[in-house]
Protein backbone atom coordinates (compact mmCIF):
# COMPACT_ATOMS: atom_id res chain seq x y z
CA UNK A 1 0.00 0.00 0.00
CA UNK A 2 1.22 3.48 -0.84
CA UNK A 3 2.57 5.53 2.06
CA UNK A 4 0.41 8.54 2.93
CA UNK A 5 1.37 11.86 4.48
CA UNK A 6 -0.55 13.07 7.51
CA UNK A 7 0.35 16.47 8.90
CA UNK A 8 -1.27 17.56 12.15
CA UNK A 9 -1.30 21.25 12.99
CA UNK A 10 -1.47 22.53 16.54
CA UNK A 11 -1.53 26.10 17.73
CA UNK A 12 -3.68 28.27 19.97
CA UNK A 13 -6.75 29.94 18.53
CA UNK A 14 -5.53 32.92 16.51
CA UNK A 15 -2.11 31.39 15.81
CA UNK A 16 -2.78 31.66 12.07
CA UNK A 17 -2.56 27.91 11.59
CA UNK A 18 -5.66 27.91 9.37
CA UNK A 19 -3.95 30.30 6.95
CA UNK A 20 -0.73 28.28 7.02
CA UNK A 21 -2.57 25.02 6.48
CA UNK A 22 -4.44 26.40 3.46
CA UNK A 23 -1.21 27.69 1.86
CA UNK A 24 0.55 24.39 2.49
CA UNK A 25 -2.37 22.31 1.21
CA UNK A 26 -2.19 24.11 -2.15
CA UNK A 27 1.55 23.46 -2.40
CA UNK A 28 1.42 19.82 -1.37
CA UNK A 29 -1.95 19.17 -3.08
CA UNK A 30 -3.36 17.57 0.04
CA UNK A 31 -6.89 18.16 1.36
CA UNK A 32 -7.43 19.94 4.69
CA UNK A 33 -9.63 18.67 7.48
CA UNK A 34 -10.51 21.61 9.70
CA UNK A 35 -12.93 20.26 12.28
CA UNK A 36 -13.82 23.79 13.44
CA UNK A 37 -14.69 24.79 9.86
CA UNK A 38 -16.70 21.63 9.21
CA UNK A 39 -18.59 22.11 12.49
CA UNK A 40 -19.36 25.76 11.64
CA UNK A 41 -20.79 24.59 8.32
CA UNK A 42 -22.89 21.98 10.12
CA UNK A 43 -24.22 24.72 12.43
CA UNK A 44 -24.93 26.94 9.42
CA UNK A 45 -26.80 24.12 7.65
CA UNK A 46 -28.70 23.36 10.88
CA UNK A 47 -27.94 19.64 10.64
CA UNK A 48 -28.39 17.31 13.62
CA UNK A 49 -24.66 17.51 14.37
CA UNK A 50 -24.76 21.30 13.95
CA UNK A 51 -27.63 21.67 16.41
CA UNK A 52 -25.76 19.58 19.00
CA UNK A 53 -22.46 21.42 18.45
CA UNK A 54 -23.79 25.00 18.38
CA UNK A 55 -24.17 25.76 22.13
CA UNK A 56 -20.94 23.88 22.94
CA UNK A 57 -18.96 25.90 20.39
CA UNK A 58 -20.55 29.19 21.51
CA UNK A 59 -19.35 28.46 25.07
CA UNK A 60 -15.81 27.73 23.81
CA UNK A 61 -15.98 24.10 24.95
CA UNK A 62 -14.95 21.01 23.01
CA UNK A 63 -17.52 19.08 21.04
CA UNK A 64 -17.69 15.44 22.36
CA UNK A 65 -15.19 13.08 20.69
CA UNK A 66 -17.87 10.61 19.64
CA UNK A 67 -19.68 13.26 17.59
CA UNK A 68 -16.55 13.83 15.50
CA UNK A 69 -15.56 10.21 14.84
CA UNK A 70 -18.03 9.43 12.08
CA UNK A 71 -17.20 12.74 10.43
CA UNK A 72 -13.44 12.10 10.48
CA UNK A 73 -13.77 8.46 9.33
CA UNK A 74 -15.86 9.53 6.38
CA UNK A 75 -13.39 12.21 5.34
CA UNK A 76 -10.45 9.80 5.52
CA UNK A 77 -12.27 7.45 3.17
CA UNK A 78 -12.78 10.18 0.55
CA UNK A 79 -10.95 9.75 -2.72
CA UNK A 80 -9.11 13.06 -2.38
CA UNK A 81 -7.52 11.77 0.87
CA UNK A 82 -5.73 9.00 -1.05
CA UNK A 83 -2.32 10.68 -0.66
CA UNK A 84 -2.93 11.92 2.88
CA UNK A 85 -4.48 14.81 4.73
CA UNK A 86 -3.56 17.96 6.62
CA UNK A 87 -5.45 18.25 9.90
CA UNK A 88 -6.28 21.64 11.39
CA UNK A 89 -7.74 21.50 14.88
CA UNK A 90 -7.84 17.71 15.18
CA UNK A 91 -6.97 15.77 17.31
CA UNK A 92 -7.62 17.87 20.41
CA UNK A 93 -7.99 15.11 23.05
CA UNK A 94 -6.35 11.78 23.91
CA UNK A 95 -9.43 9.94 22.68
CA UNK A 96 -9.24 11.73 19.33
CA UNK A 97 -5.50 11.01 19.11
CA UNK A 98 -6.09 7.30 19.80
CA UNK A 99 -8.85 7.21 17.23
CA UNK A 100 -6.71 8.89 14.59
CA UNK A 101 -3.63 6.74 15.23
CA UNK A 102 -5.83 3.66 14.77
CA UNK A 103 -6.46 4.90 11.21
CA UNK A 104 -2.79 5.28 10.32
CA UNK A 105 -0.69 2.49 8.84
CA UNK A 106 2.98 2.85 8.12
CA UNK A 107 2.48 6.47 7.05
CA UNK A 108 4.47 9.69 7.29
CA UNK A 109 3.03 11.54 10.26
CA UNK A 110 4.32 14.87 11.56
CA UNK A 111 2.89 17.30 14.07
CA UNK A 112 3.49 21.03 13.77
CA UNK A 113 3.10 23.55 16.57
CA UNK A 114 2.55 27.14 15.46
CA UNK A 115 3.75 28.82 18.62
CA UNK A 116 2.20 32.17 19.63
CA UNK A 117 2.09 33.80 23.11
CA UNK A 118 -1.17 34.38 25.05
CA UNK A 119 -0.71 38.16 24.77
CA UNK A 120 -0.51 37.95 21.00
CA UNK A 121 -3.55 35.62 20.83
CA UNK A 122 -5.69 38.12 22.74
CA UNK A 123 -4.53 41.02 20.54
CA UNK A 124 -5.18 39.05 17.36
CA UNK A 125 -8.57 37.54 18.20
CA UNK A 126 -10.01 40.59 19.95
CA UNK A 127 -9.56 42.52 16.69
CA UNK A 128 -11.15 39.94 14.43
CA UNK A 129 -14.43 40.80 12.67
CA UNK A 130 -16.54 38.45 10.57
CA UNK A 131 -19.24 38.89 7.97
CA UNK A 132 -22.24 36.69 7.21
CA UNK A 133 -20.81 36.21 3.69
CA UNK A 134 -17.78 34.39 5.14
CA UNK A 135 -15.24 37.22 4.83
CA UNK A 136 -12.98 37.78 7.84
CA UNK A 137 -11.14 41.03 8.73
CA UNK A 138 -8.84 42.28 11.45
CA UNK A 139 -9.21 45.83 12.71
CA UNK A 140 -5.40 46.18 12.88
CA UNK A 141 -3.88 43.75 10.38
CA UNK A 142 -6.54 43.59 7.66
CA UNK A 143 -9.11 46.34 8.31
CA UNK A 144 -12.22 46.76 6.14
CA UNK A 145 -12.08 49.87 3.95
CA UNK A 146 -15.34 51.30 5.21
CA UNK A 147 -15.89 51.58 8.97
CA UNK A 148 -16.95 48.13 10.26
CA UNK A 149 -18.66 47.07 7.04
CA UNK A 150 -17.72 44.25 4.68
CA UNK A 151 -15.70 45.26 1.58
CA UNK A 152 -17.46 42.55 -0.43
CA UNK A 153 -21.13 42.92 0.51
CA UNK A 154 -21.24 46.07 2.71
CA UNK A 155 -22.98 44.21 5.55
CA UNK A 156 -22.19 45.24 9.14
CA UNK A 157 -19.35 43.10 10.52
CA UNK A 158 -19.66 41.28 13.85
CA UNK A 159 -17.46 39.68 16.50
CA UNK A 160 -17.77 35.88 16.29
CA UNK A 161 -19.18 34.66 19.63
CA UNK A 162 -16.04 32.58 20.22
CA UNK A 163 -13.81 35.68 19.69
CA UNK A 164 -15.19 37.51 22.75
CA UNK A 165 -12.46 38.09 25.36
CA UNK A 166 -14.05 35.89 28.06
CA UNK A 167 -14.48 33.11 25.50
CA UNK A 168 -10.90 33.56 24.22
CA UNK A 169 -9.53 33.13 27.75
CA UNK A 170 -11.66 30.01 28.21
CA UNK A 171 -10.50 28.65 24.83
CA UNK A 172 -6.84 29.25 25.78
CA UNK A 173 -7.32 27.46 29.09
CA UNK A 174 -8.94 24.47 27.40
CA UNK A 175 -6.36 24.53 24.60
CA UNK A 176 -3.41 24.26 27.00
CA UNK A 177 -4.97 21.60 29.19
CA UNK A 178 -5.92 19.41 26.26
CA UNK A 179 -3.07 20.06 23.86
CA UNK A 180 0.03 19.91 26.08
CA UNK A 181 -0.17 16.12 26.60
CA UNK A 182 -0.69 15.64 22.85
CA UNK A 183 2.31 17.83 22.06
CA UNK A 184 4.39 15.81 24.52
CA UNK A 185 3.31 12.60 22.78
CA UNK A 186 4.64 13.82 19.41
CA UNK A 187 7.69 15.44 21.02
CA UNK A 188 8.70 12.14 22.64
CA UNK A 189 8.35 10.43 19.28
CA UNK A 190 10.66 13.05 17.75
CA UNK A 191 7.83 14.10 15.41
CA UNK A 192 6.93 17.51 16.77
CA UNK A 193 8.09 20.43 14.63
CA UNK A 194 7.89 23.77 16.44
CA UNK A 195 7.49 26.93 14.38
CA UNK A 196 7.63 30.52 15.64
CA UNK A 197 4.16 31.85 14.76
CA UNK A 198 4.97 35.46 15.60
CA UNK A 199 6.54 36.19 12.22
CA UNK A 200 5.10 37.27 8.88
CA UNK A 201 2.72 34.83 7.20
CA UNK A 202 5.25 34.13 4.43
CA UNK A 203 8.11 33.55 6.86
CA UNK A 204 6.04 31.10 8.93
CA UNK A 205 5.17 29.26 5.71
CA UNK A 206 8.76 29.13 4.49
CA UNK A 207 9.87 27.78 7.89
CA UNK A 208 7.26 25.01 7.59
CA UNK A 209 8.39 24.13 4.05
CA UNK A 210 12.04 24.09 5.09
CA UNK A 211 11.28 21.67 7.93
CA UNK A 212 9.31 19.39 5.60
CA UNK A 213 12.07 19.38 3.00
CA UNK A 214 14.49 18.30 5.71
CA UNK A 215 12.22 15.25 6.09
CA UNK A 216 11.86 14.65 2.34
CA UNK A 217 8.15 15.56 2.15
P1 LIG B 1 -11.61 26.15 15.72
O1 LIG B 1 -12.11 26.91 14.54
O2 LIG B 1 -10.64 25.06 15.38
O3 LIG B 1 -11.09 27.05 16.81
O4 LIG B 1 -12.89 25.39 16.35
C1 LIG B 1 -14.01 26.09 16.79
C2 LIG B 1 -14.79 25.27 17.81
O5 LIG B 1 -15.21 24.03 17.19
C3 LIG B 1 -14.00 24.84 19.04
O6 LIG B 1 -13.98 25.85 20.02
C4 LIG B 1 -14.76 23.59 19.47
O7 LIG B 1 -15.97 23.95 20.13
C5 LIG B 1 -15.13 22.96 18.15
N1 LIG B 1 -14.09 22.01 17.68
C6 LIG B 1 -13.29 22.12 16.58
N2 LIG B 1 -12.46 21.07 16.46
C7 LIG B 1 -12.73 20.27 17.52
C8 LIG B 1 -12.19 19.03 17.98
N3 LIG B 1 -11.18 18.41 17.33
N4 LIG B 1 -12.71 18.49 19.11
C9 LIG B 1 -13.72 19.08 19.78
N5 LIG B 1 -14.26 20.26 19.41
C10 LIG B 1 -13.77 20.85 18.29
Coordinates of C-alpha atoms and ligand atoms in Angstrom, one line a residue:
X1 CA 0.0 0.0 0.0
X2 CA 1.2 3.5 -0.8
X3 CA 2.6 5.5 2.1
X4 CA 0.4 8.5 2.9
X5 CA 1.4 11.9 4.5
X6 CA -0.5 13.1 7.5
X7 CA 0.3 16.5 8.9
X8 CA -1.3 17.6 12.1
X9 CA -1.3 21.3 13.0
X10 CA -1.5 22.5 16.5
X11 CA -1.5 26.1 17.7
X12 CA -3.7 28.3 20.0
X13 CA -6.8 29.9 18.5
X14 CA -5.5 32.9 16.5
X15 CA -2.1 31.4 15.8
X16 CA -2.8 31.7 12.1
X17 CA -2.6 27.9 11.6
X18 CA -5.7 27.9 9.4
X19 CA -3.9 30.3 6.9
X20 CA -0.7 28.3 7.0
X21 CA -2.6 25.0 6.5
X22 CA -4.4 26.4 3.5
X23 CA -1.2 27.7 1.9
X24 CA 0.6 24.4 2.5
X25 CA -2.4 22.3 1.2
X26 CA -2.2 24.1 -2.1
X27 CA 1.6 23.5 -2.4
X28 CA 1.4 19.8 -1.4
X29 CA -1.9 19.2 -3.1
X30 CA -3.4 17.6 0.0
X31 CA -6.9 18.2 1.4
X32 CA -7.4 19.9 4.7
X33 CA -9.6 18.7 7.5
X34 CA -10.5 21.6 9.7
X35 CA -12.9 20.3 12.3
X36 CA -13.8 23.8 13.4
X37 CA -14.7 24.8 9.9
X38 CA -16.7 21.6 9.2
X39 CA -18.6 22.1 12.5
X40 CA -19.4 25.8 11.6
X41 CA -20.8 24.6 8.3
X42 CA -22.9 22.0 10.1
X43 CA -24.2 24.7 12.4
X44 CA -24.9 26.9 9.4
X45 CA -26.8 24.1 7.6
X46 CA -28.7 23.4 10.9
X47 CA -27.9 19.6 10.6
X48 CA -28.4 17.3 13.6
X49 CA -24.7 17.5 14.4
X50 CA -24.8 21.3 14.0
X51 CA -27.6 21.7 16.4
X52 CA -25.8 19.6 19.0
X53 CA -22.5 21.4 18.5
X54 CA -23.8 25.0 18.4
X55 CA -24.2 25.8 22.1
X56 CA -20.9 23.9 22.9
X57 CA -19.0 25.9 20.4
X58 CA -20.5 29.2 21.5
X59 CA -19.4 28.5 25.1
X60 CA -15.8 27.7 23.8
X61 CA -16.0 24.1 24.9
X62 CA -14.9 21.0 23.0
X63 CA -17.5 19.1 21.0
X64 CA -17.7 15.4 22.4
X65 CA -15.2 13.1 20.7
X66 CA -17.9 10.6 19.6
X67 CA -19.7 13.3 17.6
X68 CA -16.6 13.8 15.5
X69 CA -15.6 10.2 14.8
X70 CA -18.0 9.4 12.1
X71 CA -17.2 12.7 10.4
X72 CA -13.4 12.1 10.5
X73 CA -13.8 8.5 9.3
X74 CA -15.9 9.5 6.4
X75 CA -13.4 12.2 5.3
X76 CA -10.4 9.8 5.5
X77 CA -12.3 7.5 3.2
X78 CA -12.8 10.2 0.6
X79 CA -10.9 9.7 -2.7
X80 CA -9.1 13.1 -2.4
X81 CA -7.5 11.8 0.9
X82 CA -5.7 9.0 -1.0
X83 CA -2.3 10.7 -0.7
X84 CA -2.9 11.9 2.9
X85 CA -4.5 14.8 4.7
X86 CA -3.6 18.0 6.6
X87 CA -5.5 18.3 9.9
X88 CA -6.3 21.6 11.4
X89 CA -7.7 21.5 14.9
X90 CA -7.8 17.7 15.2
X91 CA -7.0 15.8 17.3
X92 CA -7.6 17.9 20.4
X93 CA -8.0 15.1 23.0
X94 CA -6.4 11.8 23.9
X95 CA -9.4 9.9 22.7
X96 CA -9.2 11.7 19.3
X97 CA -5.5 11.0 19.1
X98 CA -6.1 7.3 19.8
X99 CA -8.8 7.2 17.2
X100 CA -6.7 8.9 14.6
X101 CA -3.6 6.7 15.2
X102 CA -5.8 3.7 14.8
X103 CA -6.5 4.9 11.2
X104 CA -2.8 5.3 10.3
X105 CA -0.7 2.5 8.8
X106 CA 3.0 2.9 8.1
X107 CA 2.5 6.5 7.1
X108 CA 4.5 9.7 7.3
X109 CA 3.0 11.5 10.3
X110 CA 4.3 14.9 11.6
X111 CA 2.9 17.3 14.1
X112 CA 3.5 21.0 13.8
X113 CA 3.1 23.6 16.6
X114 CA 2.5 27.1 15.5
X115 CA 3.7 28.8 18.6
X116 CA 2.2 32.2 19.6
X117 CA 2.1 33.8 23.1
X118 CA -1.2 34.4 25.1
X119 CA -0.7 38.2 24.8
X120 CA -0.5 38.0 21.0
X121 CA -3.5 35.6 20.8
X122 CA -5.7 38.1 22.7
X123 CA -4.5 41.0 20.5
X124 CA -5.2 39.1 17.4
X125 CA -8.6 37.5 18.2
X126 CA -10.0 40.6 19.9
X127 CA -9.6 42.5 16.7
X128 CA -11.2 39.9 14.4
X129 CA -14.4 40.8 12.7
X130 CA -16.5 38.5 10.6
X131 CA -19.2 38.9 8.0
X132 CA -22.2 36.7 7.2
X133 CA -20.8 36.2 3.7
X134 CA -17.8 34.4 5.1
X135 CA -15.2 37.2 4.8
X136 CA -13.0 37.8 7.8
X137 CA -11.1 41.0 8.7
X138 CA -8.8 42.3 11.5
X139 CA -9.2 45.8 12.7
X140 CA -5.4 46.2 12.9
X141 CA -3.9 43.7 10.4
X142 CA -6.5 43.6 7.7
X143 CA -9.1 46.3 8.3
X144 CA -12.2 46.8 6.1
X145 CA -12.1 49.9 4.0
X146 CA -15.3 51.3 5.2
X147 CA -15.9 51.6 9.0
X148 CA -16.9 48.1 10.3
X149 CA -18.7 47.1 7.0
X150 CA -17.7 44.2 4.7
X151 CA -15.7 45.3 1.6
X152 CA -17.5 42.5 -0.4
X153 CA -21.1 42.9 0.5
X154 CA -21.2 46.1 2.7
X155 CA -23.0 44.2 5.5
X156 CA -22.2 45.2 9.1
X157 CA -19.3 43.1 10.5
X158 CA -19.7 41.3 13.9
X159 CA -17.5 39.7 16.5
X160 CA -17.8 35.9 16.3
X161 CA -19.2 34.7 19.6
X162 CA -16.0 32.6 20.2
X163 CA -13.8 35.7 19.7
X164 CA -15.2 37.5 22.8
X165 CA -12.5 38.1 25.4
X166 CA -14.1 35.9 28.1
X167 CA -14.5 33.1 25.5
X168 CA -10.9 33.6 24.2
X169 CA -9.5 33.1 27.8
X170 CA -11.7 30.0 28.2
X171 CA -10.5 28.7 24.8
X172 CA -6.8 29.2 25.8
X173 CA -7.3 27.5 29.1
X174 CA -8.9 24.5 27.4
X175 CA -6.4 24.5 24.6
X176 CA -3.4 24.3 27.0
X177 CA -5.0 21.6 29.2
X178 CA -5.9 19.4 26.3
X179 CA -3.1 20.1 23.9
X180 CA 0.0 19.9 26.1
X181 CA -0.2 16.1 26.6
X182 CA -0.7 15.6 22.8
X183 CA 2.3 17.8 22.1
X184 CA 4.4 15.8 24.5
X185 CA 3.3 12.6 22.8
X186 CA 4.6 13.8 19.4
X187 CA 7.7 15.4 21.0
X188 CA 8.7 12.1 22.6
X189 CA 8.4 10.4 19.3
X190 CA 10.7 13.1 17.7
X191 CA 7.8 14.1 15.4
X192 CA 6.9 17.5 16.8
X193 CA 8.1 20.4 14.6
X194 CA 7.9 23.8 16.4
X195 CA 7.5 26.9 14.4
X196 CA 7.6 30.5 15.6
X197 CA 4.2 31.8 14.8
X198 CA 5.0 35.5 15.6
X199 CA 6.5 36.2 12.2
X200 CA 5.1 37.3 8.9
X201 CA 2.7 34.8 7.2
X202 CA 5.3 34.1 4.4
X203 CA 8.1 33.5 6.9
X204 CA 6.0 31.1 8.9
X205 CA 5.2 29.3 5.7
X206 CA 8.8 29.1 4.5
X207 CA 9.9 27.8 7.9
X208 CA 7.3 25.0 7.6
X209 CA 8.4 24.1 4.0
X210 CA 12.0 24.1 5.1
X211 CA 11.3 21.7 7.9
X212 CA 9.3 19.4 5.6
X213 CA 12.1 19.4 3.0
X214 CA 14.5 18.3 5.7
X215 CA 12.2 15.2 6.1
X216 CA 11.9 14.7 2.3
X217 CA 8.1 15.6 2.2
Ligands
LIG1 P1 -11.6 26.1 15.7 O1 -12.1 26.9 14.5 O2 -10.6 25.1 15.4 O3 -11.1 27.0 16.8 O4 -12.9 25.4 16.3 C1 -14.0 26.1 16.8 C2 -14.8 25.3 17.8 O5 -15.2 24.0 17.2 C3 -14.0 24.8 19.0 O6 -14.0 25.9 20.0 C4 -14.8 23.6 19.5 O7 -16.0 23.9 20.1 C5 -15.1 23.0 18.1 N1 -14.1 22.0 17.7 C6 -13.3 22.1 16.6 N2 -12.5 21.1 16.5 C7 -12.7 20.3 17.5 C8 -12.2 19.0 18.0 N3 -11.2 18.4 17.3 N4 -12.7 18.5 19.1 C9 -13.7 19.1 19.8 N5 -14.3 20.3 19.4 C10 -13.8 20.9 18.3

